[in-house]
Amino acid sequence: MKQTDIWVWVEGKGHKTATLTLEMLAAASLLAGQVGGRVTAVTTAGSVPSDAAMLGRYGADGVLALCHPALARFSEEDHACALAAAVVEREPSVVLVGASTAGKSIAPRLAAGPGLPLLTACTALEWKGRTLRAVRSLYGGNVLATEEFSALPGVALVLPRSYSPLEPVEKGPVPVEEVLLEAGSLPGRVQVVSEAREGAGETALEDADIIVSGGRGLGGPEHYRLVRELAQTLGAACGASRAIVDAGWVPYKHQVGQTGKKVKPKIYFACGISGAVQHLAGMRDADIIVAINQDPEAPIFQVATYGIVGDVHRVLPALTAAFRRRLA
Ligand code: FAD
């Protein structure tokens, strides 16, 4: 195992490198800095990435492109298998995987194949001598546990917004190593027949500076339009509590919280959301939290920067109208 070799799995979203990957490059650069190591961005997208130079500007010292025609479409099993084979062969110290939906499905498969240790929900990583330590955010962020990898190479599934992307630096092109995988080297048990991108054009929750979220206090799915209208006015993304996702009012991709997305926008509007710990786990790091709830004792007010005690059916239209006038 080469302690100095830190890998980052590169996730693409609509052929664009995900912000989360840039956060992982920042985490990897800090680790590499501790041991005089190097950061390798590993892509399993099937071909040499067009944005290798960009990966370099954000911290990668080199790019390893695992290439196979079958990897052009995303199948967790094949992508994890390709990555696992490379880890076994080259033995980096750790592979950092961002805990997106795709990352959460890649990391356990990557670890389980060759039997590598996996630490999930990591928020910070550091070397103590030759031991790699991780701080893990457990029980909805209520417990922070410091744990060590029992062996290396290991796999760290790192929570979004745990690290900020580095300031990009101009440097020459980074070396790109292309590895052509053999024809039968992937399980190929899943054939992706088509892909559809949901919500094209919408701001993704993870990337949004402003999020307007709605909860059961909206009273019914038809009232979620109040959330959409305010979000549209502010150029914000729409979020939701699990209660209304489970009730089928909005799709899961909007869910914020322990079992949804972890977000860190500049402003988070919580509308008709009580503020259960599992919801707070996903949004309490927002810079500013505006809570609208008719119950002055609602727990959401304990984390709110600004609280409005009132009925969402009255407050939301008034806010939307006021912002429209202000932004016109
Ligand atoms: P409620 O708790 O019912 O709150 C509704 C709020 O609206 C109340 O505070 C009420 O005062 C207010 N209200 C009612 N009418 C109005 C009105 N007209 N105007 C203004 N306010 C009004 N939850 C998540 O959100 N995300 C998660 O990821 C998540 N993961 C979970 C994981 C586990 C393992 C478990 C057990 C639970 C999880 N939950 C999660 C569920 C969580 O515990 C809560 O049940 C959920 O967050 C409640 O959603 P809510 O605030 O919309 O609804």
Short mmCIF file of C-alpha atoms and ligand atoms in Angstrom, two decimals:
data_model
loop_
_atom_site.label_atom_id
_atom_site.label_comp_id
_atom_site.label_asym_id
_atom_site.label_seq_id
_atom_site.Cartn_x
_atom_site.Cartn_y
_atom_site.Cartn_z
CA MET A 1 0.00 0.00 0.00
CA LYS A 2 1.35 3.44 -0.93
CA GLN A 3 0.35 5.85 1.84
CA THR A 4 1.17 8.75 -0.43
CA ASP A 5 -1.23 7.76 -3.18
CA ILE A 6 -4.71 9.23 -2.54
CA TRP A 7 -7.50 8.48 -5.01
CA VAL A 8 -10.73 10.32 -5.71
CA TRP A 9 -13.57 8.71 -7.64
CA VAL A 10 -14.77 11.19 -10.24
CA GLU A 11 -18.51 11.49 -10.53
CA GLY A 12 -20.00 13.06 -13.63
CA LYS A 13 -23.45 14.63 -13.76
CA GLY A 14 -24.80 15.15 -17.25
CA HIS A 15 -21.20 14.95 -18.60
CA LYS A 16 -20.10 17.64 -16.14
CA THR A 17 -17.90 16.87 -13.16
CA ALA A 18 -19.98 17.09 -10.01
CA THR A 19 -19.18 19.79 -7.44
CA LEU A 20 -18.90 16.96 -4.94
CA THR A 21 -15.89 15.59 -6.83
CA LEU A 22 -14.18 18.97 -6.42
CA GLU A 23 -14.87 18.74 -2.68
CA MET A 24 -13.27 15.25 -2.65
CA LEU A 25 -10.22 16.63 -4.48
CA ALA A 26 -9.89 19.25 -1.72
CA ALA A 27 -10.07 16.52 0.96
CA ALA A 28 -7.53 14.42 -0.92
CA SER A 29 -5.17 17.37 -1.35
CA LEU A 30 -5.16 17.98 2.41
CA LEU A 31 -4.40 14.30 3.05
CA ALA A 32 -1.72 14.25 0.39
CA GLY A 33 -0.22 17.42 1.87
CA GLN A 34 0.18 15.67 5.24
CA VAL A 35 2.36 12.89 3.79
CA GLY A 36 3.93 14.54 0.76
CA GLY A 37 1.68 12.46 -1.48
CA ARG A 38 -0.16 12.85 -4.74
CA VAL A 39 -3.82 12.95 -5.69
CA THR A 40 -5.14 10.81 -8.51
CA ALA A 41 -8.60 11.48 -9.93
CA VAL A 42 -9.97 8.17 -11.16
CA THR A 43 -12.74 8.15 -13.70
CA THR A 44 -14.86 5.15 -14.57
CA ALA A 45 -16.88 6.99 -17.21
CA GLY A 46 -15.54 4.72 -19.93
CA SER A 47 -13.35 7.18 -21.81
CA VAL A 48 -10.72 9.84 -21.18
CA PRO A 49 -12.46 12.80 -19.52
CA SER A 50 -12.62 16.04 -21.46
CA ASP A 51 -12.17 18.04 -18.26
CA ALA A 52 -8.89 16.47 -17.05
CA ALA A 53 -7.27 19.93 -16.96
CA MET A 54 -10.09 21.18 -14.72
CA LEU A 55 -9.53 18.25 -12.32
CA GLY A 56 -5.89 19.38 -12.20
CA ARG A 57 -6.81 22.95 -11.39
CA TYR A 58 -8.86 21.73 -8.43
CA GLY A 59 -6.14 19.54 -6.91
CA ALA A 60 -5.54 16.38 -8.97
CA ASP A 61 -1.89 15.62 -9.75
CA GLY A 62 -2.91 13.04 -12.33
CA VAL A 63 -5.93 11.36 -13.87
CA LEU A 64 -6.45 7.63 -14.26
CA ALA A 65 -9.14 6.88 -16.86
CA LEU A 66 -10.56 3.35 -16.75
CA CYS A 67 -11.93 2.78 -20.23
CA HIS A 68 -14.39 0.23 -21.54
CA PRO A 69 -17.33 0.80 -23.88
CA ALA A 70 -19.74 -0.70 -21.33
CA LEU A 71 -18.85 2.02 -18.80
CA ALA A 72 -20.25 4.80 -20.96
CA ARG A 73 -23.58 4.24 -19.22
CA PHE A 74 -23.78 4.17 -15.45
CA SER A 75 -24.17 0.75 -13.87
CA GLU A 76 -22.99 0.68 -10.26
CA GLU A 77 -21.77 -2.88 -10.44
CA ASP A 78 -19.58 -2.44 -13.50
CA HIS A 79 -18.18 0.91 -12.39
CA ALA A 80 -17.38 -0.40 -8.90
CA CYS A 81 -15.83 -3.55 -10.35
CA ALA A 82 -13.54 -1.56 -12.67
CA LEU A 83 -12.48 0.66 -9.79
CA ALA A 84 -11.95 -2.27 -7.41
CA ALA A 85 -9.65 -4.05 -9.88
CA ALA A 86 -7.52 -0.91 -10.20
CA VAL A 87 -7.34 -0.50 -6.40
CA VAL A 88 -6.25 -4.11 -5.92
CA GLU A 89 -3.58 -3.77 -8.60
CA ARG A 90 -2.15 -0.37 -7.58
CA GLU A 91 -2.91 -0.23 -3.87
CA PRO A 92 -3.50 3.46 -3.12
CA SER A 93 -3.97 4.22 0.57
CA VAL A 94 -7.58 5.33 0.27
CA VAL A 95 -10.30 6.02 -2.28
CA LEU A 96 -12.50 9.02 -1.46
CA VAL A 97 -16.05 8.74 -2.75
CA GLY A 98 -18.54 11.60 -2.35
CA ALA A 99 -21.77 10.48 -0.69
CA SER A 100 -24.13 11.32 -3.55
CA THR A 101 -26.78 8.84 -4.66
CA ALA A 102 -24.29 7.35 -7.13
CA GLY A 103 -21.41 7.47 -4.63
CA LYS A 104 -23.48 5.69 -2.00
CA SER A 105 -24.11 2.85 -4.42
CA ILE A 106 -20.49 2.68 -5.66
CA ALA A 107 -18.62 2.75 -2.31
CA PRO A 108 -20.05 -0.39 -0.67
CA ARG A 109 -19.67 -2.38 -3.89
CA LEU A 110 -16.11 -1.16 -4.29
CA ALA A 111 -15.29 -2.20 -0.72
CA ALA A 112 -17.16 -5.50 -0.68
CA GLY A 113 -15.55 -6.94 -3.83
CA PRO A 114 -11.93 -7.10 -2.65
CA GLY A 115 -12.88 -6.91 1.07
CA LEU A 116 -11.62 -3.38 1.77
CA PRO A 117 -12.61 -1.51 4.95
CA LEU A 118 -15.27 1.14 4.36
CA LEU A 119 -16.06 4.13 6.58
CA THR A 120 -19.30 5.89 5.71
CA ALA A 121 -20.61 9.36 6.68
CA CYS A 122 -17.07 10.80 6.97
CA THR A 123 -16.84 14.54 7.50
CA ALA A 124 -13.07 14.87 8.04
CA LEU A 125 -10.01 12.71 7.40
CA GLU A 126 -6.45 12.95 8.66
CA TRP A 127 -3.31 10.90 8.99
CA LYS A 128 -1.97 9.97 12.41
CA GLY A 129 1.38 8.49 11.49
CA ARG A 130 0.55 5.68 9.09
CA THR A 131 -3.02 5.37 10.37
CA LEU A 132 -5.89 7.08 8.59
CA ARG A 133 -8.53 8.55 10.89
CA ALA A 134 -12.00 9.69 9.96
CA VAL A 135 -14.58 11.74 11.81
CA ARG A 136 -17.99 10.21 11.11
CA SER A 137 -21.30 12.01 11.55
CA LEU A 138 -23.71 9.49 13.09
CA TYR A 139 -27.32 9.48 14.29
CA GLY A 140 -28.33 12.43 12.16
CA GLY A 141 -25.27 14.44 13.12
CA ASN A 142 -25.87 14.09 16.87
CA VAL A 143 -22.77 11.95 17.40
CA LEU A 144 -19.36 12.61 15.91
CA ALA A 145 -17.24 9.48 16.15
CA THR A 146 -13.52 9.37 15.37
CA GLU A 147 -12.55 6.03 13.91
CA GLU A 148 -9.51 4.50 12.25
CA PHE A 149 -9.31 2.36 9.17
CA SER A 150 -8.52 -1.17 10.33
CA ALA A 151 -6.38 -1.69 7.22
CA LEU A 152 -5.47 0.12 4.03
CA PRO A 153 -6.32 0.52 1.20
CA GLY A 154 -9.66 1.73 2.49
CA VAL A 155 -12.74 3.40 1.08
CA ALA A 156 -14.10 6.63 2.63
CA LEU A 157 -17.63 7.72 1.78
CA VAL A 158 -17.49 11.44 2.53
CA LEU A 159 -20.58 13.57 3.19
CA PRO A 160 -21.27 16.45 0.81
CA ARG A 161 -20.23 19.92 1.98
CA SER A 162 -17.68 18.50 4.43
CA TYR A 163 -14.94 20.19 2.40
CA SER A 164 -15.02 23.25 0.14
CA PRO A 165 -13.47 22.98 -3.31
CA LEU A 166 -9.97 24.50 -3.47
CA GLU A 167 -9.47 27.80 -5.23
CA PRO A 168 -8.58 26.70 -8.77
CA VAL A 169 -4.93 27.23 -9.70
CA GLU A 170 -3.66 27.56 -13.24
CA LYS A 171 -1.12 24.87 -13.97
CA GLY A 172 -0.07 22.91 -17.02
CA PRO A 173 -1.95 19.82 -18.17
CA VAL A 174 -1.95 16.97 -15.67
CA PRO A 175 -0.83 13.53 -16.85
CA VAL A 176 -3.72 11.34 -17.95
CA GLU A 177 -3.21 7.58 -17.93
CA GLU A 178 -5.69 5.65 -20.02
CA VAL A 179 -6.24 2.02 -19.06
CA LEU A 180 -8.17 -0.09 -21.55
CA LEU A 181 -10.06 -2.80 -19.67
CA GLU A 182 -10.29 -6.21 -21.26
CA ALA A 183 -13.52 -7.17 -22.96
CA GLY A 184 -14.75 -9.71 -20.35
CA SER A 185 -13.41 -7.93 -17.28
CA LEU A 186 -16.75 -6.47 -16.14
CA PRO A 187 -19.69 -8.50 -14.77
CA GLY A 188 -22.04 -6.87 -17.29
CA ARG A 189 -25.07 -8.33 -15.55
CA VAL A 190 -26.98 -5.07 -15.85
CA GLN A 191 -27.64 -3.70 -19.30
CA VAL A 192 -28.60 -0.03 -19.22
CA VAL A 193 -31.05 0.27 -22.10
CA SER A 194 -31.85 3.96 -21.78
CA GLU A 195 -31.23 6.93 -19.54
CA ALA A 196 -33.53 9.86 -18.83
CA ARG A 197 -32.43 12.92 -16.94
CA GLU A 198 -35.06 14.02 -14.46
CA GLY A 199 -35.59 17.70 -13.83
CA ALA A 200 -33.24 18.95 -16.55
CA GLY A 201 -32.84 22.71 -16.15
CA GLU A 202 -33.78 22.66 -12.45
CA THR A 203 -31.16 23.78 -9.94
CA ALA A 204 -29.89 20.70 -8.09
CA LEU A 205 -30.39 20.86 -4.33
CA GLU A 206 -26.72 20.13 -3.66
CA ASP A 207 -25.55 23.05 -5.80
CA ALA A 208 -28.18 25.62 -4.80
CA ASP A 209 -27.35 28.83 -2.93
CA ILE A 210 -30.99 29.21 -1.88
CA ILE A 211 -33.42 26.38 -1.06
CA VAL A 212 -37.11 26.66 -0.30
CA SER A 213 -38.39 23.52 1.41
CA GLY A 214 -41.91 22.51 2.31
CA GLY A 215 -43.30 20.12 4.89
CA ARG A 216 -46.56 18.62 6.07
CA GLY A 217 -47.68 22.03 7.31
CA LEU A 218 -48.45 22.90 3.69
CA GLY A 219 -51.59 20.84 4.18
CA GLY A 220 -51.67 18.97 0.88
CA PRO A 221 -49.74 18.32 -2.35
CA GLU A 222 -51.61 21.08 -4.19
CA HIS A 223 -50.08 23.67 -1.82
CA TYR A 224 -46.49 22.70 -2.73
CA ARG A 225 -46.92 25.24 -5.55
CA LEU A 226 -46.44 27.93 -2.85
CA VAL A 227 -42.93 26.55 -2.34
CA ARG A 228 -42.30 26.39 -6.10
CA GLU A 229 -43.47 29.98 -6.61
CA LEU A 230 -41.16 31.40 -3.97
CA ALA A 231 -38.29 29.23 -5.27
CA GLN A 232 -38.88 30.37 -8.83
CA THR A 233 -38.90 34.01 -7.77
CA LEU A 234 -35.57 33.63 -5.95
CA GLY A 235 -33.92 31.28 -8.48
CA ALA A 236 -33.84 28.69 -5.69
CA ALA A 237 -34.08 24.89 -5.59
CA CYS A 238 -37.11 23.16 -4.06
CA GLY A 239 -36.68 20.88 -1.04
CA ALA A 240 -39.00 18.80 1.09
CA SER A 241 -39.29 16.97 4.37
CA ARG A 242 -39.53 13.22 4.34
CA ALA A 243 -43.12 13.37 5.54
CA ILE A 244 -44.30 14.82 2.24
CA VAL A 245 -41.99 12.65 0.15
CA ASP A 246 -43.34 9.53 1.87
CA ALA A 247 -46.86 10.84 1.32
CA GLY A 248 -46.11 11.05 -2.40
CA TRP A 249 -46.51 14.84 -2.68
CA VAL A 250 -43.07 15.30 -4.28
CA PRO A 251 -40.36 12.93 -5.58
CA TYR A 252 -37.55 11.67 -3.36
CA LYS A 253 -34.92 13.76 -5.14
CA HIS A 254 -36.26 16.79 -3.20
CA GLN A 255 -35.85 15.21 0.24
CA VAL A 256 -33.53 16.98 2.64
CA GLY A 257 -32.26 15.21 5.74
CA GLN A 258 -30.59 12.19 7.18
CA THR A 259 -32.00 9.87 4.53
CA GLY A 260 -32.19 12.55 1.85
CA LYS A 261 -29.74 15.20 0.67
CA LYS A 262 -27.34 17.03 2.95
CA VAL A 263 -27.28 20.65 1.86
CA LYS A 264 -25.43 23.81 2.85
CA PRO A 265 -27.01 26.73 1.00
CA LYS A 266 -26.60 30.38 1.87
CA ILE A 267 -30.32 30.62 2.71
CA TYR A 268 -32.72 27.78 3.62
CA PHE A 269 -36.45 28.44 3.93
CA ALA A 270 -38.23 25.77 6.04
CA CYS A 271 -41.96 26.16 5.39
CA GLY A 272 -44.37 24.13 7.53
CA ILE A 273 -41.54 21.86 8.68
CA SER A 274 -41.40 20.91 12.37
CA GLY A 275 -37.61 20.51 12.58
CA ALA A 276 -37.20 16.84 13.49
CA VAL A 277 -33.56 15.85 14.11
CA GLN A 278 -33.53 13.81 10.92
CA HIS A 279 -34.49 16.87 8.89
CA LEU A 280 -32.01 19.11 10.73
CA ALA A 281 -29.26 16.61 9.90
CA GLY A 282 -29.57 17.66 6.28
CA MET A 283 -29.82 21.45 6.55
CA ARG A 284 -28.60 22.80 9.87
CA ASP A 285 -25.30 23.96 8.29
CA ALA A 286 -27.08 26.49 6.04
CA ASP A 287 -25.67 29.99 6.58
CA ILE A 288 -29.14 31.49 7.18
CA ILE A 289 -32.27 29.53 8.11
CA VAL A 290 -35.68 31.15 7.75
CA ALA A 291 -38.44 29.13 9.43
CA ILE A 292 -42.17 29.63 8.86
CA ASN A 293 -44.37 27.68 11.23
CA GLN A 294 -47.63 28.43 12.98
CA ASP A 295 -46.47 26.73 16.18
CA PRO A 296 -44.13 29.05 18.11
CA GLU A 297 -42.80 26.01 20.00
CA ALA A 298 -41.79 24.12 16.82
CA PRO A 299 -38.21 22.83 17.20
CA ILE A 300 -37.21 24.36 13.85
CA PHE A 301 -37.16 27.78 15.59
CA GLN A 302 -34.25 26.57 17.75
CA VAL A 303 -31.97 26.49 14.71
CA ALA A 304 -33.59 29.34 12.76
CA THR A 305 -31.80 32.62 12.11
CA TYR A 306 -35.15 34.28 11.40
CA GLY A 307 -38.48 32.86 12.52
CA ILE A 308 -41.93 33.76 11.22
CA VAL A 309 -44.79 32.46 13.35
CA GLY A 310 -47.68 32.21 10.95
CA ASP A 311 -49.69 30.24 8.44
CA VAL A 312 -47.69 29.21 5.34
CA HIS A 313 -50.76 29.83 3.19
CA ARG A 314 -50.61 33.51 4.11
CA VAL A 315 -46.88 34.03 4.68
CA LEU A 316 -45.55 32.34 1.53
CA PRO A 317 -47.66 34.30 -1.00
CA ALA A 318 -46.81 37.53 0.86
CA LEU A 319 -43.07 36.73 0.76
CA THR A 320 -43.23 35.77 -2.93
CA ALA A 321 -45.05 39.01 -3.79
CA ALA A 322 -42.60 41.09 -1.76
CA PHE A 323 -39.55 39.47 -3.40
CA ARG A 324 -41.12 39.88 -6.86
CA ARG A 325 -41.56 43.61 -6.24
CA ARG A 326 -38.03 43.91 -4.87
CA LEU A 327 -36.41 41.93 -7.70
CA ALA A 328 -38.48 43.42 -10.53
P1 FAD B 1 -44.48 17.38 10.77
O1 FAD B 1 -43.54 16.87 11.80
O2 FAD B 1 -45.87 16.86 10.78
O3 FAD B 1 -44.51 18.97 10.97
C1 FAD B 1 -45.38 19.81 10.31
C2 FAD B 1 -45.16 21.22 10.87
O4 FAD B 1 -45.95 22.12 10.14
C3 FAD B 1 -45.53 21.35 12.34
O5 FAD B 1 -44.43 21.92 13.05
C4 FAD B 1 -46.74 22.29 12.34
O6 FAD B 1 -46.73 23.18 13.45
C5 FAD B 1 -46.51 23.07 11.07
N1 FAD B 1 -47.74 23.55 10.45
C6 FAD B 1 -48.94 22.93 10.33
N2 FAD B 1 -49.81 23.68 9.63
C7 FAD B 1 -49.14 24.82 9.31
C8 FAD B 1 -49.50 26.01 8.60
N3 FAD B 1 -50.69 26.14 8.01
N4 FAD B 1 -48.57 26.98 8.49
C9 FAD B 1 -47.35 26.88 9.07
N5 FAD B 1 -46.94 25.76 9.75
C10 FAD B 1 -47.84 24.75 9.86
N6 FAD B 1 -37.34 13.62 7.83
C11 FAD B 1 -36.82 14.46 6.91
O7 FAD B 1 -37.33 15.56 6.67
N7 FAD B 1 -35.71 14.08 6.20
C12 FAD B 1 -35.09 12.89 6.40
O8 FAD B 1 -34.11 12.61 5.70
C13 FAD B 1 -35.63 12.00 7.36
N8 FAD B 1 -35.04 10.81 7.61
C14 FAD B 1 -35.55 10.02 8.61
C15 FAD B 1 -34.89 8.83 8.95
C16 FAD B 1 -35.38 8.04 9.95
C17 FAD B 1 -34.65 6.78 10.30
C18 FAD B 1 -36.56 8.41 10.64
C19 FAD B 1 -37.08 7.55 11.76
C20 FAD B 1 -37.22 9.56 10.32
C21 FAD B 1 -36.73 10.38 9.30
N9 FAD B 1 -37.38 11.55 8.96
C22 FAD B 1 -36.80 12.40 8.05
C23 FAD B 1 -38.72 11.90 9.47
C24 FAD B 1 -38.71 12.91 10.60
O9 FAD B 1 -38.55 12.25 11.83
C25 FAD B 1 -40.03 13.70 10.63
O10 FAD B 1 -41.10 12.80 10.75
C26 FAD B 1 -40.27 14.57 9.42
O11 FAD B 1 -39.14 15.38 9.16
C27 FAD B 1 -41.50 15.46 9.66
O12 FAD B 1 -41.80 16.18 8.52
P2 FAD B 1 -42.57 17.56 8.62
O13 FAD B 1 -41.79 18.50 9.47
O14 FAD B 1 -42.91 17.96 7.25
O15 FAD B 1 -43.95 17.15 9.31
#
